Short mmCIF file of C-alpha atoms in Angstrom, two decimals:
data_model
loop_
_atom_site.label_atom_id
_atom_site.label_comp_id
_atom_site.label_asym_id
_atom_site.label_seq_id
_atom_site.Cartn_x
_atom_site.Cartn_y
_atom_site.Cartn_z
CA MET N 1 120.19 93.07 127.69
CA TYR N 2 119.56 90.34 125.13
CA ARG N 3 121.80 90.19 122.15
CA GLY N 4 119.37 89.83 119.22
CA ASP N 5 120.37 88.95 115.78
CA ASP N 6 120.60 92.26 114.26
CA LEU N 7 121.34 94.31 117.55
CA TYR N 8 124.87 95.40 116.54
CA PHE N 9 123.85 96.34 112.99
CA HIS N 10 121.20 98.75 114.19
CA LEU N 11 123.37 100.16 116.88
CA ASN N 12 126.13 100.77 114.52
CA ARG N 13 123.69 102.53 112.23
CA ILE N 14 122.61 104.86 115.09
CA GLU N 15 126.30 105.30 116.23
CA GLY N 16 127.39 106.17 112.57
CA LEU N 17 124.13 108.49 112.31
CA ALA N 18 125.43 110.26 115.49
CA LEU N 19 128.97 110.47 114.26
CA GLY N 20 127.91 112.28 111.02
CA ILE N 21 125.68 114.75 112.77
CA ARG N 22 128.67 115.49 115.23
CA ASN N 23 130.82 116.19 112.10
CA GLY N 24 128.36 118.57 110.17
CA ASP N 25 126.98 115.59 108.05
CA PHE N 26 123.40 115.88 108.91
CA ILE N 27 122.22 113.52 106.40
CA PRO N 28 124.85 111.11 105.61
CA LYS N 29 124.79 108.67 102.72
CA ILE N 30 127.69 106.98 104.02
CA ASN N 31 127.64 105.50 107.50
CA HIS N 32 131.50 106.11 108.48
CA PHE N 33 131.34 104.21 111.93
CA PHE N 34 131.03 101.07 109.78
CA LEU N 35 134.44 99.08 109.05
CA TYR N 36 136.74 101.19 111.14
CA GLY N 37 135.95 104.39 109.22
CA MET N 38 136.02 102.89 105.60
CA GLY N 39 132.42 103.31 105.37
CA TYR N 40 129.17 101.45 104.55
CA GLY N 41 126.43 102.77 102.30
CA SER N 42 123.70 101.43 104.95
CA PRO N 43 121.75 104.84 104.78
CA ILE N 44 121.25 104.77 101.10
CA PHE N 45 119.47 101.15 101.14
CA TYR N 46 118.24 101.31 104.58
CA SER N 47 116.91 104.60 105.32
CA ASP N 48 117.93 106.21 108.95
CA ILE N 49 115.16 108.91 108.95
CA PHE N 50 113.47 107.17 112.06
CA LEU N 51 117.13 106.71 113.86
CA TYR N 52 117.54 110.44 114.59
CA PRO N 53 115.94 110.29 117.98
CA ALA N 54 118.26 107.53 119.31
CA SER N 55 121.41 109.34 117.63
CA LEU N 56 120.32 112.85 119.18
CA LEU N 57 120.26 110.95 122.61
CA ARG N 58 123.73 109.66 121.85
CA ILE N 59 124.95 113.36 121.10
CA LEU N 60 123.28 114.46 124.48
CA GLY N 61 125.79 112.09 126.07
CA LEU N 62 123.77 108.91 126.72
CA SER N 63 125.32 105.66 126.32
CA ILE N 64 124.58 103.59 123.06
CA SER N 65 122.56 100.93 125.12
CA ASN N 66 120.53 103.62 127.12
CA SER N 67 119.69 105.56 123.75
CA TYR N 68 118.71 102.06 122.10
CA ILE N 69 116.32 101.20 125.16
CA ILE N 70 114.89 104.61 125.16
CA PHE N 71 114.38 104.50 121.33
CA LEU N 72 112.58 101.10 121.72
CA ILE N 73 110.07 102.64 124.47
CA GLY N 74 109.58 105.44 121.99
CA ILE N 75 108.54 102.80 119.11
CA ASN N 76 106.25 100.94 121.36
CA PHE N 77 104.57 103.91 122.55
CA MET N 78 104.18 105.03 118.93
CA THR N 79 102.95 101.67 117.94
CA TYR N 80 100.21 101.64 120.60
CA LEU N 81 99.09 105.38 119.38
CA ILE N 82 98.99 104.48 115.87
CA ALA N 83 97.17 101.50 116.54
CA TYR N 84 94.56 103.06 118.68
CA TYR N 85 93.97 106.25 116.35
CA SER N 86 93.78 103.86 113.01
CA PHE N 87 91.33 101.88 114.47
CA LEU N 88 89.23 104.72 115.90
CA PHE N 89 89.40 106.26 112.54
CA TYR N 90 87.93 103.13 111.29
CA LYS N 91 85.31 102.41 113.79
CA LYS N 92 84.35 105.27 116.33
CA VAL N 93 84.40 102.87 119.23
CA PRO N 94 87.03 103.82 121.74
CA PHE N 95 87.09 100.64 123.59
CA GLN N 96 87.56 98.45 120.66
CA ALA N 97 90.31 100.76 119.46
CA PHE N 98 92.04 100.40 122.95
CA LEU N 99 91.60 96.31 122.49
CA PHE N 100 93.11 96.41 119.26
CA ALA N 101 96.04 98.56 120.36
CA VAL N 102 96.84 96.27 123.41
CA LEU N 103 96.62 92.98 121.47
CA TYR N 104 98.69 94.32 118.72
CA GLY N 105 101.41 96.08 120.63
CA THR N 106 101.90 93.06 122.89
CA ALA N 107 101.71 90.51 120.01
CA SER N 108 104.19 87.55 120.58
CA TYR N 109 105.75 88.19 116.90
CA ARG N 110 106.20 91.96 117.51
CA LEU N 111 107.84 90.82 120.91
CA SER N 112 110.03 88.34 119.18
CA ASP N 113 111.37 91.18 116.69
CA LEU N 114 112.00 93.44 119.54
CA THR N 115 114.20 90.89 121.48
CA GLU N 116 115.30 87.59 119.71
CA ARG N 117 115.92 89.27 116.35
CA ALA N 118 116.49 93.00 117.22
CA ALA N 119 114.69 93.82 114.05
CA VAL N 120 114.56 97.58 114.41
CA GLY N 121 113.28 98.01 110.94
CA GLU N 122 110.67 95.58 111.00
CA VAL N 123 109.31 96.70 114.36
CA LEU N 124 109.25 100.35 112.94
CA ALA N 125 107.24 99.07 110.22
CA LEU N 126 104.84 97.10 112.34
CA ALA N 127 103.90 100.48 113.91
CA PHE N 128 102.87 101.63 110.52
CA ILE N 129 100.84 98.79 109.23
CA PRO N 130 97.70 99.71 110.78
CA LEU N 131 97.69 103.26 109.35
CA ALA N 132 98.51 101.87 105.77
CA PHE N 133 95.62 99.45 106.21
CA VAL N 134 93.07 102.30 106.95
CA GLY N 135 94.11 103.92 103.95
CA VAL N 136 93.54 100.86 101.85
CA TRP N 137 90.15 100.46 103.47
CA SER N 138 89.43 104.22 103.01
CA ILE N 139 90.10 103.88 99.23
CA PHE N 140 88.05 100.94 98.52
CA GLU N 141 85.48 100.81 101.39
CA GLY N 142 85.13 104.33 103.07
CA GLU N 143 86.05 107.92 101.77
CA SER N 144 88.26 107.73 98.78
CA ASP N 145 89.29 111.16 99.38
CA LYS N 146 91.39 110.02 102.13
CA PHE N 147 93.78 108.37 99.71
CA TYR N 148 96.83 110.14 101.39
CA LEU N 149 96.40 107.73 104.54
CA LEU N 150 97.67 105.04 102.17
CA SER N 151 100.63 107.10 100.91
CA LEU N 152 101.57 108.20 104.37
CA GLY N 153 101.50 104.38 105.62
CA MET N 154 103.37 103.15 102.83
CA ALA N 155 106.13 105.88 102.78
CA ALA N 156 106.49 104.95 106.49
CA LEU N 157 106.77 101.35 105.70
CA ILE N 158 109.36 102.17 102.96
CA LEU N 159 111.21 104.30 105.04
CA SER N 160 111.24 101.98 107.84
CA HIS N 161 111.77 98.41 106.19
CA VAL N 162 111.86 97.79 102.48
CA LEU N 163 110.95 94.11 102.80
CA SER N 164 107.73 94.78 105.14
CA ALA N 165 106.59 97.50 102.42
CA PHE N 166 107.04 94.84 99.72
CA ILE N 167 104.95 92.49 102.06
CA PHE N 168 102.41 94.94 102.63
CA SER N 169 102.15 95.58 98.85
CA LEU N 170 101.59 91.87 98.27
CA PHE N 171 98.79 92.18 101.02
CA ILE N 172 97.42 95.14 98.89
CA LEU N 173 97.44 93.09 95.84
CA VAL N 174 95.50 90.08 97.45
CA TYR N 175 92.99 92.59 98.90
CA LEU N 176 92.51 94.06 95.37
CA LEU N 177 91.81 90.49 94.07
CA PHE N 178 89.29 89.85 96.77
CA ASN N 179 87.54 92.92 96.18
CA ILE N 180 88.08 93.13 92.28
CA ARG N 181 84.13 93.63 91.46
CA HIS N 182 83.70 96.41 93.99
CA VAL N 183 86.93 97.83 92.75
CA ILE N 184 86.13 97.85 88.76
CA GLY N 185 82.63 99.21 89.53
CA GLU N 186 83.61 102.31 91.04
CA LYS N 187 86.25 104.36 88.99
CA THR N 188 86.60 107.15 91.54
CA ARG N 189 88.16 104.47 93.94
CA THR N 190 90.53 103.23 91.29
CA VAL N 191 91.74 106.87 90.64
CA ALA N 192 92.03 107.22 94.36
CA PHE N 193 94.27 104.30 94.42
CA PHE N 194 96.45 105.45 91.65
CA LYS N 195 96.60 108.92 93.37
CA ALA N 196 97.81 107.14 96.58
CA ALA N 197 100.42 105.22 94.74
CA GLY N 198 101.74 108.20 93.00
CA LEU N 199 102.07 110.23 96.10
CA THR N 200 103.85 107.40 97.85
CA ILE N 201 106.45 107.52 95.15
CA VAL N 202 106.99 111.25 95.19
CA LEU N 203 107.19 111.15 99.12
CA CYS N 204 109.72 108.45 98.77
CA LEU N 205 111.53 109.77 95.77
CA GLY N 206 114.45 110.77 98.04
CA PHE N 207 115.08 107.42 99.24
CA LEU N 208 114.22 105.21 96.05
CA VAL N 209 116.16 107.25 93.37
CA PRO N 210 119.52 107.10 95.30
CA LEU N 211 119.06 103.30 95.83
CA ALA N 212 118.20 102.90 92.21
CA GLU N 213 121.01 105.05 91.22
CA GLN N 214 123.78 102.74 93.13
CA VAL N 215 122.02 99.56 91.78
CA ALA N 216 122.53 100.87 88.17
CA GLU N 217 126.25 101.98 88.87
CA GLN N 218 127.56 98.45 90.24
CA SER N 219 126.08 95.12 91.69
CA PHE N 220 126.06 94.33 95.29
CA THR N 221 125.94 91.19 97.63
CA PHE N 222 122.11 91.13 97.95
CA GLN N 223 121.91 90.87 94.32
CA THR N 224 124.34 88.40 93.55
CA SER N 225 124.38 86.00 96.62
CA GLN N 226 121.23 84.97 98.55
CA VAL N 227 121.22 85.56 102.23
CA ALA N 228 118.51 83.00 102.56
CA GLN N 229 116.10 80.80 100.47
CA LEU N 230 112.52 80.63 101.45
CA SER N 231 112.45 76.57 101.13
CA GLN N 232 115.23 76.55 103.73
CA GLU N 233 113.78 78.79 106.17
CA VAL N 234 110.21 77.67 106.22
CA GLY N 235 108.77 75.93 109.31
CA SER N 236 105.93 73.54 109.59
CA ILE N 237 102.68 74.12 111.58
CA GLY N 238 103.97 71.86 114.22
CA ASP N 239 107.17 73.87 114.45
CA TYR N 240 105.32 77.24 114.89
CA LEU N 241 103.06 75.77 117.46
CA ASN N 242 106.06 74.41 119.25
CA ILE N 243 107.61 77.86 119.38
CA ALA N 244 104.14 79.33 120.46
CA ILE N 245 104.07 76.89 123.37
CA ARG N 246 107.43 77.76 124.57
CA ASN N 247 106.73 81.50 124.31
CA SER N 248 110.18 82.01 122.84
CA GLY N 249 111.79 82.26 119.49
CA PHE N 250 112.63 84.62 116.44
CA ASN N 251 109.51 83.61 114.61
CA ASN N 252 106.90 83.10 117.37
CA LEU N 253 103.42 83.70 116.06
CA GLY N 254 102.25 83.16 119.89
CA LEU N 255 99.53 81.12 121.36
CA LEU N 256 96.92 83.80 121.76
CA MET N 257 97.10 84.86 117.94
CA ILE N 258 96.65 81.04 117.04
CA GLY N 259 93.98 80.73 119.61
CA LEU N 260 92.24 83.91 118.47
CA LEU N 261 92.39 82.77 114.81
CA ILE N 262 90.96 79.62 115.70
CA PHE N 263 87.97 81.21 117.47
CA LEU N 264 87.52 83.65 114.49
CA ALA N 265 87.51 80.90 112.01
CA LEU N 266 84.78 78.87 114.30
CA ASN N 267 82.68 81.92 114.08
CA TYR N 268 83.32 82.74 110.54
CA SER N 269 79.48 82.92 109.62
CA ARG N 270 78.62 85.82 111.88
CA PHE N 271 80.85 88.22 110.23
CA SER N 272 80.16 90.81 107.59
CA LYS N 273 81.35 89.99 103.99
CA GLN N 274 84.49 92.39 104.20
CA ALA N 275 85.35 90.67 107.63
CA ARG N 276 84.98 87.23 105.98
CA ARG N 277 87.22 88.33 103.17
CA LEU N 278 89.79 89.61 105.75
CA LEU N 279 89.59 86.29 107.62
CA ILE N 280 90.32 84.18 104.58
CA MET N 281 93.27 86.54 103.50
CA THR N 282 94.46 86.00 106.89
CA GLY N 283 94.51 82.16 106.51
CA LEU N 284 96.10 82.54 103.17
CA PHE N 285 98.88 84.33 104.52
CA LEU N 286 99.44 81.92 107.19
CA PHE N 287 99.19 78.81 104.83
CA VAL N 288 102.11 80.62 102.65
CA SER N 289 104.01 81.08 105.75
CA THR N 290 104.40 77.27 106.38
CA SER N 291 105.82 74.43 104.59
CA PHE N 292 102.66 73.16 103.17
CA PHE N 293 103.28 75.84 100.49
CA PRO N 294 105.97 74.94 97.78
CA HIS N 295 108.45 77.84 98.54
CA ARG N 296 111.11 75.97 96.40
CA LEU N 297 109.36 77.40 93.26
CA LEU N 298 110.15 80.90 94.59
CA ASP N 299 113.58 80.48 95.84
CA HIS N 300 115.03 82.10 92.47
CA THR N 301 112.49 84.83 92.02
CA VAL N 302 111.72 88.25 93.45
CA MET N 303 109.72 86.73 96.01
CA ASN N 304 112.92 85.32 97.78
CA ALA N 305 113.49 88.95 98.69
CA ILE N 306 111.13 88.13 101.72
CA GLN N 307 114.02 85.66 102.89
CA PHE N 308 112.04 84.13 105.51
CA PRO N 309 108.18 82.98 104.95
CA TRP N 310 107.47 83.69 108.74
CA ARG N 311 107.93 87.38 107.84
CA LEU N 312 104.24 87.06 106.73
CA PHE N 313 103.34 86.78 110.55
CA SER N 314 103.21 90.59 110.42
CA ILE N 315 100.10 90.31 108.28
CA VAL N 316 98.76 87.40 110.12
CA THR N 317 99.25 89.11 113.60
CA PHE N 318 97.87 92.48 112.18
CA CYS N 319 94.63 90.62 110.83
CA VAL N 320 93.91 88.77 113.80
CA CYS N 321 94.00 91.59 116.25
CA TRP N 322 91.89 93.67 113.95
CA LEU N 323 89.32 91.18 113.32
CA PHE N 324 88.99 90.14 117.06
CA ALA N 325 88.76 93.87 117.97
CA GLU N 326 86.10 94.53 115.27
CA ASN N 327 83.97 91.40 115.80
CA TYR N 328 84.08 90.03 119.25
CA SER N 329 81.12 91.95 120.37
CA LEU N 330 79.11 90.17 117.27
CA ILE N 331 80.33 86.74 118.73
CA VAL N 332 79.21 87.28 122.22
CA LYS N 333 75.79 88.89 122.58
CA ASN N 334 75.29 89.77 126.26
CA GLU N 335 77.45 92.64 127.77
CA HIS N 336 79.05 90.34 130.52
CA GLY N 337 80.08 87.90 128.26
CA ARG N 338 81.63 90.59 125.79
CA LYS N 339 83.62 92.16 128.85
CA LEU N 340 84.63 88.58 130.06
CA LEU N 341 86.11 87.66 126.61
CA SER N 342 87.95 91.10 125.73
CA TYR N 343 89.36 91.21 129.26
CA SER N 344 90.41 87.76 129.21
CA ALA N 345 92.39 88.31 125.75
CA ILE N 346 94.12 91.48 127.08
CA ALA N 347 95.17 89.33 130.20
CA ILE N 348 96.55 86.45 128.35
CA ALA N 349 98.30 89.12 126.10
CA LEU N 350 99.99 90.58 129.21
CA MET N 351 100.66 87.33 130.70
CA LEU N 352 102.48 86.22 127.56
CA VAL N 353 104.61 89.50 127.57
CA PHE N 354 105.87 89.10 131.24
CA THR N 355 106.56 85.40 130.84
CA HIS N 356 108.42 85.76 127.71
CA SER N 357 111.80 86.62 129.40
CA LEU N 358 111.68 83.61 131.49
CA PHE N 359 111.66 81.12 128.45
CA VAL N 360 114.49 82.75 126.22
CA ALA N 361 116.16 79.84 124.42
CA ASP N 362 119.63 81.12 123.96
CA THR N 363 120.87 82.26 127.36
CA ASP N 364 124.24 83.09 125.99
CA ARG N 365 122.81 86.16 124.43
CA LEU N 366 122.15 87.92 127.64
CA VAL N 367 124.96 90.32 128.03
CA SER N 368 126.08 93.03 130.17
CA ARG N 369 125.66 96.84 129.38
CA ASP N 370 129.41 97.05 129.09
CA GLN N 371 129.58 94.40 126.37
CA ILE N 372 126.89 96.18 124.62
CA GLU N 373 128.96 99.38 124.49
CA GLN N 374 131.81 97.56 122.66
CA LEU N 375 130.61 97.97 119.11
CA PRO N 376 131.68 95.63 116.49
CA SER N 377 132.09 98.25 113.72
CA ALA N 378 133.06 95.53 111.23
CA PHE N 379 129.43 93.79 111.82
CA LEU N 380 127.33 94.78 108.76
CA GLY N 381 124.27 92.45 109.39
CA TRP N 382 124.07 89.02 108.22
CA GLY N 383 125.22 88.83 104.39
CA ASN N 384 127.03 92.16 104.18
CA GLU N 385 124.16 92.83 101.88
CA TYR N 386 125.18 96.51 100.78
CA ILE N 387 129.04 95.69 100.00
CA PRO N 388 129.88 95.79 96.29
CA SER N 389 130.04 92.41 94.43
CA GLY N 390 133.35 90.77 94.31
CA THR N 391 134.69 92.47 97.54
CA ASP N 392 137.22 90.42 99.59
CA PHE N 393 135.75 91.53 103.00
CA GLN N 394 138.19 89.61 104.95
CA GLU N 395 141.15 91.16 103.24
CA VAL N 396 139.54 94.61 103.55
CA ILE N 397 139.04 94.79 107.17
CA GLN N 398 142.54 93.36 107.98
CA ALA N 399 144.08 96.57 106.69
CA PRO N 400 141.24 99.19 107.35
CA LYS N 401 143.35 102.31 106.79
CA THR N 402 145.79 100.98 104.22
CA ILE N 403 146.24 103.19 101.11
CA ARG N 404 147.20 100.96 98.28
CA ASN N 405 149.37 102.41 95.54
CA SER N 406 151.62 101.23 92.79
CA LYS N 407 155.56 101.51 93.23
CA GLY N 408 155.62 104.34 90.93
CA ILE N 409 153.96 106.77 92.96
CA THR N 410 155.00 108.64 96.49
CA LEU N 411 152.70 109.64 99.08
CA GLU N 412 153.13 112.38 101.48
CA ASN N 413 151.21 114.24 104.29
CA VAL N 414 148.48 111.58 104.33
CA THR N 415 145.64 112.49 106.75
CA PHE N 416 142.35 110.82 107.84
CA ASP N 417 139.32 112.74 108.58
CA TYR N 418 135.68 111.86 109.06
CA GLY N 419 134.78 110.50 105.58
CA ALA N 420 137.76 112.06 103.85
CA ILE N 421 141.40 111.54 103.19
CA ASP N 422 144.05 114.13 102.27
CA LEU N 423 147.53 113.59 100.69
CA ALA N 424 150.02 114.88 98.43
CA TYR N 425 151.47 112.78 95.60
CA GLN N 426 154.31 112.39 93.13
CA ILE N 427 154.33 110.37 90.06
CA ASP N 428 157.92 109.18 89.51
CA GLU N 429 157.63 108.65 85.71
CA LYS N 430 156.58 111.69 83.73
CA ASP N 431 153.42 111.24 81.61
CA SER N 432 152.41 107.88 82.98
CA LYS N 433 149.48 107.34 85.17
CA GLU N 434 149.39 105.30 88.36
CA ALA N 435 146.52 104.20 90.72
CA ILE N 436 145.91 104.88 94.28
CA VAL N 437 143.52 102.60 96.03
CA PHE N 438 141.69 104.44 99.07
CA PRO N 439 140.33 102.63 102.00
CA PHE N 440 136.68 103.53 101.43
CA ILE N 441 134.02 101.15 100.27
CA TYR N 442 133.12 102.36 96.69
CA TYR N 443 129.80 103.86 96.18
CA LYS N 444 128.85 106.19 93.40
CA GLY N 445 129.13 109.79 94.66
CA TYR N 446 132.84 109.57 95.89
CA GLN N 447 134.92 112.11 94.14
CA ALA N 448 138.49 113.55 94.58
CA LYS N 449 139.54 117.10 94.38
CA VAL N 450 142.69 116.87 92.63
CA ASN N 451 144.83 120.28 92.72
CA GLY N 452 141.40 121.97 93.07
CA LYS N 453 139.65 120.01 90.32
CA MET N 454 136.96 117.51 90.63
CA MET N 455 137.73 113.99 89.66
CA GLU N 456 135.42 110.79 89.57
CA VAL N 457 136.51 107.96 91.60
CA TYR N 458 135.64 104.28 90.48
CA ASN N 459 135.45 100.83 91.88
CA SER N 460 138.91 99.48 91.67
CA PRO N 461 139.66 96.55 89.47
CA THR N 462 142.84 95.61 91.48
CA PHE N 463 140.84 95.54 94.95
CA PRO N 464 137.25 95.12 94.05
CA GLY N 465 134.80 97.09 96.41
CA LEU N 466 137.47 99.89 97.21
CA SER N 467 137.60 103.31 95.62
CA GLU N 468 140.28 103.78 93.10
CA LEU N 469 141.71 107.12 91.64
CA ARG N 470 144.26 107.22 88.61
CA LEU N 471 146.77 110.12 88.65
CA SER N 472 149.79 111.75 86.81
CA GLY N 473 152.33 114.32 87.49
CA LYS N 474 152.12 115.64 91.12
CA GLY N 475 149.79 117.61 93.36
CA THR N 476 147.27 117.23 96.22
CA VAL N 477 144.39 115.05 96.71
CA HIS N 478 141.05 115.53 98.87
CA LEU N 479 138.89 112.45 98.52
CA ALA N 480 135.46 112.37 100.07
CA TYR N 481 131.68 111.43 99.22
CA TYR N 482 129.53 114.04 97.66
CA TRP N 483 125.84 114.03 97.12
CA THR N 484 124.98 113.04 93.41
CA ARG N 485 122.90 115.26 91.32
CA LEU N 486 120.03 112.81 91.38
CA GLN N 487 120.32 112.54 95.03
CA LEU N 488 119.90 116.31 95.45
CA LEU N 489 117.13 116.64 92.95
CA SER N 490 115.20 113.67 94.27
CA ALA N 491 115.62 114.72 97.87
CA THR N 492 114.48 118.19 97.06
CA ILE N 493 111.23 116.95 95.33
CA SER N 494 110.42 114.61 98.30
CA VAL N 495 111.08 117.38 100.81
CA GLY N 496 109.00 119.74 98.86
CA SER N 497 106.29 117.08 98.56
CA TRP N 498 106.12 116.46 102.25
CA LEU N 499 105.94 120.11 102.93
CA LEU N 500 102.98 120.61 100.58
CA LEU N 501 101.25 117.78 101.85
CA VAL N 502 101.52 119.13 105.47
CA VAL N 503 100.34 122.59 104.31
CA TRP N 504 97.52 120.79 102.17
CA LEU N 505 96.50 118.71 105.09
CA LEU N 506 96.44 121.67 107.64
CA ARG N 507 94.06 123.77 105.15
CA GLN N 508 91.69 120.83 105.01
CA ASN N 509 91.38 120.36 108.60
CA LYS N 510 90.96 124.24 108.99
CA LYS N 511 88.05 123.87 106.48
CA LYS N 512 86.62 121.05 108.32
CA GLN N 513 86.76 122.76 111.56
CA LYS N 514 84.98 125.79 110.05
CA ILE N 515 82.29 123.63 108.74
CA VAL N 516 81.66 122.32 112.21
CA ASN N 517 81.78 125.56 113.92
CA GLU N 518 79.12 126.98 111.43
CA LYS N 519 76.80 124.03 112.17
CA ASP N 520 77.24 124.44 115.80
CA GLU N 521 76.11 128.03 115.34
#
């Protein structure tokens, strides 16, 4: 297997979710596989919802590597399926939908996400971009009562990869600016857009509220220490072209996408106004991803959350594939020429896929399955982004199961279980309070049951980032993570909203089918 940049982080996420399910923690907020059991709040910041298939395979007895491979096969299948039916919804031409699905599914940037980067979240997000796009198109160009398609697409993006959802939100903003006259002129479409936005928020409330609650409680590494700066990670046109020619690299736009973009630009005058706008937007996103754009102006703004300018290749790749599938028949008039053009594009796409592995730049990353199975639970991804600010990470992992307490307190019968610690304590001096620092990374929601009474746990001032409890007298302690009220409330609203939406969609489909049947009669 190829050991991509984020491979171990996502394998740890899958393993931790499986561990939680085995222990009856079916929707864990803390992944207790990380950090030798000290826990990592990745599920709060990076939704696990799409990892369940891989984790269930682990529970059924498959190895982590086999579970991951089958999981990726499933993602690929889902990507082709969503791409095909999204385009078919937009334009009822099966071959064009097929062409788009093949080009998009085999795109070099998506392939580099799968291999060099092992960016599972972004790969999942790429699967849902076509659905989100037809939602945008439905609101502003098609049937605005299909606004829920945008909600479904955006909700899936948020629950897959927040940064990809942010990037697609930028795309929507640019789309609105390019179509502002059309939007302002029709209030029903504007109302539909706000309906879609509201529905998206409600559907994702169970993820967004817990995230916001943690950020309001304390600061985290991703807020205080930038993992990357846009100006330092950007590449030139020459860099990207060189990577495309080598057909290898974590930011490989691909020769086919570059060639198709040039081909589309040369035939710009033949397209509809809508297609022209989309092509200009594609060029704009490509421009912003290069060193021609002054990224240093954005290094210390919210835009730096994107981290890498070439992440905009996700939009460029989607738009190029979409525009080519939609318009290639307008460019070449005769049937034979159209077939030659479309099948040639498919052939080149498949050739680039099959030759990709021949040009892997870093052969040291080719590792055996046995090596993959040895998961480093202390690997939290590049930047340790969801660790509380001020945590001495190296000191913490050197003693992962060490309870730190002051000299004035005696501990007995200490037992460690999944996500919990039980112990008996006694304070030597009467009426004094002593601190116990537990080996759990602190997140809002940790509580201790002291002599049967619940007590709040807090971020230790002595050992920042760990969970601390101050006690007096003597007794027993059971410390574990419990869902907060806001987590419970927001999850209830989101689950209820999903159920209501499904019921409503089924009823709408039933009504539509009834009308069709009546017409046939």
